[in-house]
């Protein structure tokens, strides 16, 4: 049996979600892929087949060769929520960014993946740190291509290279 392929990603805001033929819930790590067989919640089996790895975002649509669209959903996973004053959150965002840790910026808090060292540092700065479960959809970064790129070995204008 020939497997149908998904070869195009539609950003969340660029397609009608009512057209979704199926949904697939993926964790943050599982949303960074190039080529993998996937199966939607309603049984749609397909091969994600991109020319390069893409970082799928919550609400993106995977266009199948027959025109159907499978909606990507950010699955619930362990996360750490950080809350505090706007000033404190700005300071914490600087510390998180300085460590190149993926972070989701929400209106009243910051969400990161579990990291006991960062959690301890952030608590010492005075923030409320809560381990919970939720969708983790971090910022793609300033260098992300069309909001879908994600690079684990990159250089920055400040003169050094990071290997993650």
Coordinates of N, CA, C and O in Angstrom, one line a residue:
X1 N 0.8 -1.2 0.0 CA 0.0 0.0 0.0 C 0.9 1.2 0.0 O 1.8 1.3 0.8
X2 N 0.6 2.2 -0.8 CA 1.3 3.4 -0.9 C 0.9 4.4 0.2 O -0.3 4.6 0.4
X3 N 1.8 5.0 0.9 CA 1.5 5.9 1.9 C 1.4 7.3 1.3 O 2.2 7.7 0.5
X4 N 0.3 8.0 1.7 CA 0.1 9.4 1.2 C 1.1 10.3 2.0 O 1.5 10.0 3.1
X5 N 1.6 11.3 1.3 CA 2.6 12.2 1.9 C 2.1 13.5 2.2 O 1.2 14.0 1.6
X6 N 2.6 14.2 3.3 CA 2.4 15.6 3.6 C 3.7 16.3 3.2 O 4.7 16.0 3.8
X7 N 3.6 17.2 2.3 CA 4.8 17.9 1.8 C 4.7 19.4 1.9 O 5.6 20.1 1.5
X8 N 3.7 19.9 2.6 CA 3.5 21.4 2.7 C 2.9 21.7 4.1 O 2.0 20.9 4.6
X9 N 3.4 22.7 4.7 CA 2.9 23.2 6.0 C 2.2 24.5 5.8 O 2.8 25.5 5.2
X10 N 0.9 24.6 6.3 CA 0.2 25.9 6.2 C 0.3 26.5 7.7 O -0.2 25.9 8.6
X11 N 0.8 27.7 7.8 CA 0.9 28.3 9.1 C -0.6 28.5 9.7 O -1.5 28.7 8.9
X12 N -0.7 28.4 11.0 CA -2.0 28.4 11.6 C -3.0 29.5 11.1 O -4.2 29.2 10.9
X13 N -2.5 30.7 11.0 CA -3.4 31.8 10.6 C -3.7 31.8 9.1 O -4.5 32.6 8.6
X14 N -3.1 30.9 8.3 CA -3.3 30.9 6.8 C -4.2 29.9 6.3 O -4.3 29.7 5.1
X15 N -5.0 29.2 7.1 CA -5.9 28.2 6.6 C -7.2 28.1 7.5 O -7.1 28.5 8.7
X16 N -8.2 27.6 6.9 CA -9.5 27.4 7.6 C -9.5 26.1 8.4 O -9.6 25.1 7.8
X17 N -9.4 26.2 9.7 CA -9.3 25.0 10.6 C -10.6 24.1 10.5 O -10.5 22.9 10.8
X18 N -11.7 24.7 10.0 CA -12.9 23.9 9.8 C -12.7 22.8 8.7 O -13.4 21.8 8.6
X19 N -11.7 23.1 7.9 CA -11.4 22.1 6.8 C -10.5 20.9 7.2 O -10.3 20.0 6.4
X20 N -10.1 20.9 8.5 CA -9.2 19.8 8.9 C -9.9 18.4 8.8 O -11.0 18.2 9.2
X21 N -9.2 17.5 8.1 CA -9.7 16.2 7.9 C -9.3 15.3 9.1 O -10.0 14.3 9.4
X22 N -8.3 15.7 9.9 CA -7.9 15.0 11.1 C -7.0 15.9 11.9 O -6.7 17.0 11.5
X23 N -6.6 15.4 13.1 CA -5.7 16.2 14.0 C -4.6 15.2 14.4 O -4.8 14.0 14.5
X24 N -3.5 15.8 14.7 CA -2.4 15.0 15.3 C -1.7 15.9 16.4 O -1.4 17.0 16.2
X25 N -1.8 15.3 17.6 CA -1.2 15.9 18.8 C 0.3 15.5 19.0 O 0.5 14.3 19.1
X26 N 1.1 16.5 19.0 CA 2.6 16.3 19.1 C 3.2 17.1 20.2 O 2.8 18.3 20.4
X27 N 4.2 16.6 20.9 CA 4.9 17.4 21.9 C 5.8 18.4 21.2 O 6.0 18.2 20.0
X28 N 6.4 19.3 21.9 CA 7.4 20.2 21.4 C 8.5 19.5 20.6 O 8.8 19.9 19.4
X29 N 9.1 18.5 21.2 CA 10.2 17.8 20.5 C 9.7 17.1 19.2 O 10.4 17.0 18.2
X30 N 8.5 16.5 19.3 CA 7.9 15.7 18.2 C 7.5 16.6 17.0 O 7.2 16.2 15.9
X31 N 7.4 17.9 17.3 CA 7.0 18.9 16.2 C 8.2 19.4 15.4 O 8.0 20.2 14.6
X32 N 9.4 18.9 15.7 CA 10.5 19.3 14.9 C 11.0 18.1 14.1 O 11.7 17.2 14.6
X33 N 10.5 18.0 12.9 CA 10.7 16.8 12.0 C 11.0 17.2 10.6 O 10.6 18.2 10.1
X34 N 11.5 16.2 9.9 CA 11.7 16.3 8.4 C 10.9 15.2 7.8 O 10.1 15.4 6.8
X35 N 11.1 14.0 8.2 CA 10.5 12.8 7.6 C 10.2 11.7 8.6 O 11.1 11.2 9.3
X36 N 8.9 11.4 8.7 CA 8.4 10.4 9.7 C 7.0 10.0 9.3 O 6.2 10.8 8.9
X37 N 6.7 8.8 9.6 CA 5.3 8.3 9.4 C 4.5 8.7 10.6 O 4.9 8.6 11.8
X38 N 3.3 9.3 10.4 CA 2.4 9.8 11.4 C 1.0 9.3 11.3 O 0.7 8.9 10.2
X39 N 0.3 9.2 12.4 CA -1.1 8.8 12.3 C -1.9 9.8 13.2 O -1.7 10.0 14.3
X40 N -3.0 10.3 12.5 CA -3.8 11.3 13.2 C -4.8 10.6 14.1 O -4.9 9.4 14.2
X41 N -5.5 11.4 14.9 CA -6.4 10.9 15.9 C -7.6 10.1 15.3 O -8.1 9.2 16.0
X42 N -8.0 10.5 14.1 CA -9.0 9.7 13.4 C -8.5 8.7 12.5 O -9.3 8.1 11.7
X43 N -7.2 8.3 12.6 CA -6.7 7.2 11.8 C -6.0 7.6 10.5 O -5.5 6.7 9.8
X44 N -5.9 8.8 10.1 CA -5.3 9.2 8.9 C -3.8 8.9 9.0 O -3.1 9.5 9.9
X45 N -3.3 8.0 8.2 CA -1.8 7.6 8.2 C -1.2 8.3 7.1 O -1.7 8.3 5.9
X46 N 0.0 9.0 7.3 CA 0.7 9.7 6.3 C 2.2 9.8 6.6 O 2.6 9.6 7.7
X47 N 2.9 10.1 5.6 CA 4.4 10.3 5.7 C 4.6 11.8 5.7 O 4.4 12.5 4.6
X48 N 5.1 12.4 6.7 CA 5.6 13.8 6.7 C 6.9 13.7 5.9 O 7.8 13.0 6.3
X49 N 7.0 14.5 4.8 CA 8.1 14.3 3.9 C 8.5 15.7 3.4 O 8.1 16.2 2.4
X50 N 9.3 16.4 4.3 CA 9.8 17.8 4.0 C 11.2 17.8 3.5 O 12.0 16.9 3.8
X51 N 11.6 18.7 2.6 CA 12.9 18.8 2.1 C 14.0 19.1 3.2 O 15.1 18.7 3.1
X52 N 13.5 19.7 4.3 CA 14.4 20.0 5.4 C 13.5 20.0 6.7 O 12.3 20.0 6.6
X53 N 14.1 19.8 7.8 CA 13.4 19.8 9.1 C 12.6 21.0 9.3 O 13.1 22.1 9.0
X54 N 11.4 20.9 9.7 CA 10.5 22.1 10.0 C 10.1 22.0 11.5 O 10.1 20.9 12.1
X55 N 9.8 23.1 12.1 CA 9.3 23.2 13.4 C 7.8 23.5 13.3 O 7.4 24.6 12.9
X56 N 7.0 22.5 13.5 CA 5.5 22.6 13.4 C 5.0 23.4 14.6 O 5.5 23.1 15.8
X57 N 4.1 24.3 14.4 CA 3.5 25.1 15.5 C 2.1 24.6 15.7 O 1.4 24.1 14.9
X58 N 1.6 24.9 16.9 CA 0.2 24.6 17.3 C -0.7 25.2 16.3 O -0.6 26.4 16.0
X59 N -1.6 24.5 15.6 CA -2.6 25.0 14.7 C -2.1 25.0 13.2 O -2.9 25.3 12.3
X60 N -0.8 24.6 13.0 CA -0.4 24.5 11.6 C -1.2 23.4 10.9 O -1.6 22.4 11.5
X61 N -1.3 23.5 9.6 CA -1.9 22.4 8.8 C -0.9 21.7 7.9 O -0.1 22.3 7.2
X62 N -1.0 20.4 7.9 CA -0.1 19.6 7.1 C -1.0 19.2 5.9 O -2.0 18.5 6.0
X63 N -0.5 19.6 4.7 CA -1.3 19.4 3.5 C -0.9 18.1 2.9 O 0.3 17.9 2.5
X64 N -1.9 17.2 2.7 CA -1.6 15.9 2.1 C -1.7 16.0 0.6 O -2.3 16.9 0.1
X65 N -1.1 15.0 -0.1 CA -1.1 15.0 -1.5 C -2.5 15.1 -2.2 O -2.6 15.6 -3.2
X66 N -3.5 14.5 -1.4 CA -4.8 14.5 -2.0 C -5.6 15.8 -1.6 O -6.8 15.9 -1.9
X67 N -5.0 16.8 -1.0 CA -5.6 18.0 -0.6 C -6.2 18.1 0.8 O -6.5 19.2 1.2
X68 N -6.3 17.0 1.4 CA -6.8 17.0 2.8 C -5.7 17.7 3.7 O -4.5 17.8 3.4
X69 N -6.2 18.3 4.8 CA -5.3 18.9 5.8 C -5.4 18.3 7.1 O -6.6 18.1 7.6
X70 N -4.3 18.0 7.7 CA -4.2 17.5 9.1 C -3.7 18.6 10.0 O -2.7 19.2 9.8
X71 N -4.5 18.9 11.0 CA -4.2 20.0 12.0 C -3.2 19.5 13.0 O -3.4 18.5 13.7
X72 N -2.1 20.2 13.2 CA -1.1 20.0 14.3 C -1.6 20.6 15.6 O -2.0 21.8 15.6
X73 N -1.6 19.8 16.6 CA -2.0 20.3 17.9 C -0.8 20.1 18.9 O -0.2 19.0 18.9
X74 N -0.5 21.2 19.7 CA 0.5 21.0 20.7 C 0.0 20.2 21.8 O -0.9 20.6 22.5
X75 N 0.6 19.0 22.0 CA 0.1 18.1 23.0 C 0.5 18.6 24.4 O 1.5 19.3 24.6
X76 N -0.3 18.2 25.4 CA 0.1 18.5 26.8 C 1.3 17.7 27.2 O 1.4 16.6 26.8
X77 N 2.2 18.4 27.9 CA 3.5 17.8 28.3 C 3.9 18.5 29.6 O 3.4 19.6 29.9
X78 N 4.9 17.9 30.3 CA 5.4 18.6 31.5 C 6.0 19.9 31.1 O 6.8 20.0 30.2
X79 N 5.7 21.0 31.9 CA 6.2 22.3 31.7 C 6.4 23.0 33.0 O 5.9 22.6 34.0
X80 N 7.1 24.1 33.0 CA 7.3 24.9 34.2 C 6.8 26.3 33.8 O 7.1 26.9 32.8
X81 N 5.9 26.8 34.7 CA 5.3 28.1 34.5 C 5.9 29.1 35.5 O 6.1 28.8 36.7
X82 N 6.3 30.2 35.0 CA 7.0 31.2 35.8 C 6.2 32.5 35.8 O 5.8 33.0 34.7
X83 N 5.9 33.0 37.0 CA 5.0 34.1 37.1 C 5.7 35.1 38.1 O 6.5 34.8 39.0
X84 N 5.3 36.4 37.9 CA 5.9 37.5 38.7 C 5.5 38.8 38.1 O 4.7 38.9 37.1
X85 N 6.0 39.9 38.6 CA 5.8 41.2 38.0 C 6.3 41.3 36.6 O 7.2 40.5 36.2
X86 N 5.8 42.3 35.9 CA 6.3 42.5 34.5 C 7.8 42.7 34.5 O 8.5 42.2 33.6
X87 N 8.3 43.5 35.4 CA 9.8 43.7 35.5 C 10.5 42.5 35.8 O 11.6 42.2 35.1
X88 N 10.0 41.7 36.7 CA 10.7 40.4 37.1 C 10.7 39.5 35.9 O 11.7 38.8 35.6
X89 N 9.6 39.4 35.2 CA 9.5 38.5 34.0 C 10.4 38.9 32.9 O 11.0 38.1 32.2
X90 N 10.6 40.2 32.7 CA 11.6 40.7 31.7 C 13.0 40.3 32.1 O 13.7 39.9 31.3
X91 N 13.3 40.4 33.4 CA 14.7 40.0 33.8 C 14.8 38.5 33.6 O 15.9 38.0 33.2
X92 N 13.8 37.7 34.0 CA 13.9 36.3 33.8 C 14.0 35.9 32.4 O 14.8 35.0 32.0
X93 N 13.3 36.6 31.5 CA 13.3 36.3 30.1 C 14.7 36.5 29.5 O 15.2 35.8 28.7
X94 N 15.4 37.6 30.1 CA 16.8 37.8 29.7 C 17.7 36.6 30.1 O 18.5 36.2 29.3
X95 N 17.5 36.2 31.3 CA 18.4 35.0 31.8 C 18.1 33.8 31.0 O 19.0 33.1 30.6
X96 N 16.8 33.5 30.7 CA 16.4 32.3 29.9 C 17.0 32.5 28.5 O 17.6 31.5 27.9
X97 N 16.9 33.6 27.9 CA 17.4 33.9 26.5 C 18.9 33.8 26.5 O 19.5 33.2 25.5
X98 N 19.6 34.2 27.5 CA 21.0 34.2 27.6 C 21.5 32.7 27.6 O 22.6 32.4 27.1
X99 N 20.7 31.8 28.0 CA 21.0 30.4 28.0 C 20.4 29.6 26.8 O 20.5 28.4 26.8
X100 N 19.8 30.4 25.9 CA 19.2 29.8 24.7 C 18.3 28.6 25.0 O 18.2 27.6 24.3
X101 N 17.5 28.8 26.0 CA 16.5 27.8 26.4 C 15.1 28.2 25.7 O 14.7 29.3 25.8
X102 N 14.5 27.2 25.1 CA 13.2 27.5 24.4 C 12.2 28.0 25.5 O 12.1 27.4 26.6
X103 N 11.5 29.1 25.2 CA 10.6 29.7 26.1 C 9.3 30.1 25.3 O 9.4 30.6 24.2
X104 N 8.2 29.9 26.0 CA 6.9 30.4 25.5 C 6.5 31.6 26.3 O 6.4 31.5 27.5
X105 N 6.3 32.7 25.6 CA 6.0 33.9 26.3 C 4.4 34.1 26.2 O 3.8 34.2 25.2
X106 N 3.8 34.0 27.4 CA 2.4 34.2 27.5 C 2.1 35.6 28.1 O 3.0 36.2 28.6
X107 N 0.9 36.0 28.0 CA 0.6 37.4 28.5 C 1.0 37.7 30.0 O 1.4 38.8 30.3
X108 N 0.9 36.7 30.8 CA 1.2 36.9 32.3 C 2.2 36.0 32.9 O 2.4 36.0 34.1
X109 N 2.9 35.2 32.0 CA 3.9 34.3 32.5 C 4.7 33.8 31.4 O 4.5 34.0 30.2
X110 N 5.8 33.1 31.8 CA 6.7 32.4 30.8 C 6.6 30.9 31.1 O 6.6 30.5 32.2
X111 N 6.7 30.2 30.0 CA 6.7 28.7 30.1 C 7.9 28.1 29.5 O 8.3 28.5 28.4
X112 N 8.6 27.2 30.3 CA 9.8 26.5 29.8 C 9.6 25.0 30.1 O 8.7 24.6 30.8
X113 N 10.5 24.2 29.5 CA 10.6 22.8 29.8 C 11.2 22.7 31.2 O 11.9 23.5 31.7
X114 N 10.9 21.5 31.9 CA 11.5 21.3 33.2 C 13.0 21.3 33.2 O 13.6 20.8 32.3
X115 N 13.6 22.0 34.2 CA 15.0 22.2 34.3 C 15.3 22.6 35.7 O 15.1 23.8 36.0
X116 N 15.6 21.7 36.6 CA 15.7 22.0 38.0 C 16.7 23.1 38.3 O 16.5 23.9 39.3
X117 N 17.8 23.2 37.6 CA 18.8 24.2 37.8 C 18.2 25.6 37.5 O 18.3 26.6 38.3
X118 N 17.6 25.8 36.3 CA 16.9 27.0 36.0 C 15.8 27.4 37.0 O 15.6 28.5 37.4
X119 N 15.0 26.4 37.3 CA 13.9 26.6 38.3 C 14.4 27.2 39.6 O 13.8 28.1 40.1
X120 N 15.5 26.6 40.1 CA 16.1 27.1 41.4 C 16.5 28.5 41.2 O 16.3 29.4 42.1
X121 N 17.2 28.8 40.1 CA 17.7 30.2 39.9 C 16.6 31.2 39.8 O 16.6 32.3 40.4
X122 N 15.5 30.8 39.0 CA 14.4 31.7 38.8 C 13.7 31.9 40.1 O 13.2 33.1 40.4
X123 N 13.5 30.9 40.9 CA 12.9 31.1 42.3 C 13.7 32.0 43.1 O 13.1 32.9 43.8
X124 N 15.0 31.9 43.1 CA 15.9 32.8 43.9 C 15.8 34.2 43.4 O 16.0 35.2 44.2
X125 N 15.4 34.5 42.1 CA 15.2 35.8 41.7 C 13.9 36.4 42.1 O 13.6 37.6 42.0
X126 N 13.0 35.5 42.7 CA 11.7 36.0 43.3 C 10.5 35.6 42.5 O 9.4 36.0 42.9
X127 N 10.6 34.8 41.5 CA 9.4 34.4 40.7 C 8.7 33.2 41.3 O 9.3 32.5 42.1
X128 N 7.4 33.1 41.0 CA 6.7 31.9 41.4 C 6.9 30.8 40.3 O 6.7 31.1 39.1
X129 N 7.4 29.7 40.7 CA 7.8 28.6 39.7 C 6.8 27.4 40.0 O 6.8 26.9 41.1
X130 N 6.1 27.0 39.0 CA 5.1 26.0 39.1 C 5.3 24.9 38.1 O 5.2 25.2 36.9
X131 N 5.5 23.7 38.5 CA 5.5 22.5 37.5 C 4.1 22.1 37.3 O 3.3 22.0 38.2
X132 N 3.7 22.0 36.0 CA 2.4 21.6 35.6 C 2.5 20.9 34.3 O 3.5 20.5 33.8
X133 N 1.3 20.7 33.6 CA 1.2 20.0 32.3 C 0.5 21.0 31.4 O -0.6 21.5 31.8
X134 N 1.0 21.1 30.2 CA 0.3 22.0 29.2 C 0.9 21.9 27.9 O 2.0 21.3 27.7
X135 N 0.3 22.6 26.9 CA 0.9 22.7 25.6 C 2.2 23.6 25.7 O 2.1 24.6 26.3
X136 N 3.2 23.1 25.0 CA 4.5 23.9 25.0 C 4.8 24.3 23.6 O 5.1 23.5 22.7
X137 N 4.6 25.6 23.3 CA 4.8 26.1 21.9 C 5.7 27.4 22.0 O 5.3 28.5 21.9
X138 N 7.0 27.1 22.2 CA 7.9 28.2 22.4 C 8.1 29.1 21.2 O 7.8 28.7 20.1
X139 N 8.6 30.3 21.5 CA 8.9 31.2 20.4 C 9.9 30.6 19.4 O 10.8 29.9 19.8
X140 N 9.7 30.8 18.1 CA 10.5 30.2 17.1 C 11.9 30.8 17.0 O 12.8 30.2 16.5
X141 N 12.1 32.0 17.5 CA 13.4 32.6 17.4 C 13.5 33.6 16.3 O 12.8 33.5 15.3
X142 N 14.3 34.6 16.4 CA 14.4 35.6 15.4 C 15.0 35.1 14.1 O 14.7 35.7 13.0
X143 N 15.7 34.0 14.1 CA 16.3 33.5 12.8 C 15.5 32.4 12.2 O 15.9 31.8 11.2
X144 N 14.3 32.1 12.7 CA 13.5 31.0 12.2 C 12.9 31.5 10.9 O 12.4 32.6 10.7
X145 N 13.0 30.5 9.9 CA 12.5 30.8 8.6 C 11.0 30.7 8.5 O 10.4 29.6 8.8
X146 N 10.3 31.8 8.2 CA 8.9 31.8 8.1 C 8.2 31.3 9.4 O 7.1 30.7 9.3
X147 N 8.8 31.4 10.5 CA 8.2 30.9 11.8 C 8.3 29.4 11.9 O 7.7 28.9 12.9
X148 N 8.9 28.7 11.0 CA 9.0 27.3 11.2 C 10.4 26.7 11.3 O 10.5 25.5 11.5
X149 N 11.4 27.5 11.3 CA 12.7 27.0 11.4 C 13.1 26.8 12.9 O 12.5 27.3 13.8
X150 N 14.1 26.0 13.1 CA 14.7 25.7 14.4 C 16.1 25.2 14.2 O 16.2 24.1 13.6
X151 N 17.1 25.8 14.7 CA 18.4 25.4 14.4 C 19.1 25.1 15.8 O 19.2 26.0 16.6
X152 N 19.7 23.9 15.9 CA 20.3 23.5 17.2 C 21.8 23.9 17.2 O 22.5 23.7 18.2
X153 N 22.4 24.2 16.1 CA 23.8 24.6 16.0 C 23.9 25.9 15.3 O 23.7 25.9 14.1
X154 N 24.0 27.0 16.0 CA 23.9 28.3 15.3 C 24.9 29.3 15.8 O 25.4 29.2 16.9
X155 N 25.2 30.3 15.0 CA 26.1 31.4 15.4 C 25.2 32.6 15.5 O 24.2 32.8 14.9
X156 N 25.7 33.6 16.3 CA 25.0 34.8 16.5 C 25.9 36.0 16.3 O 27.1 35.8 16.3
X157 N 25.4 37.1 16.1 CA 26.2 38.3 15.8 C 27.1 38.7 17.0 O 28.0 39.4 16.9
X158 N 26.8 38.1 18.2 CA 27.6 38.5 19.3 C 28.9 37.6 19.4 O 29.6 37.6 20.4
X159 N 29.2 36.9 18.3 CA 30.6 36.4 18.1 C 30.9 35.0 18.7 O 32.1 34.7 18.8
X160 N 29.9 34.2 19.0 CA 30.3 32.9 19.4 C 29.3 31.9 18.8 O 28.2 32.2 18.4
X161 N 29.7 30.6 18.9 CA 28.8 29.5 18.3 C 28.3 28.7 19.5 O 29.1 28.4 20.4
X162 N 27.1 28.3 19.4 CA 26.5 27.4 20.4 C 26.1 26.1 19.8 O 25.6 26.0 18.8
X163 N 26.4 25.0 20.5 CA 26.0 23.7 20.1 C 25.1 23.2 21.2 O 25.4 23.1 22.4
X164 N 23.8 22.9 20.8 CA 22.8 22.4 21.8 C 22.7 20.9 21.7 O 22.7 20.3 20.7

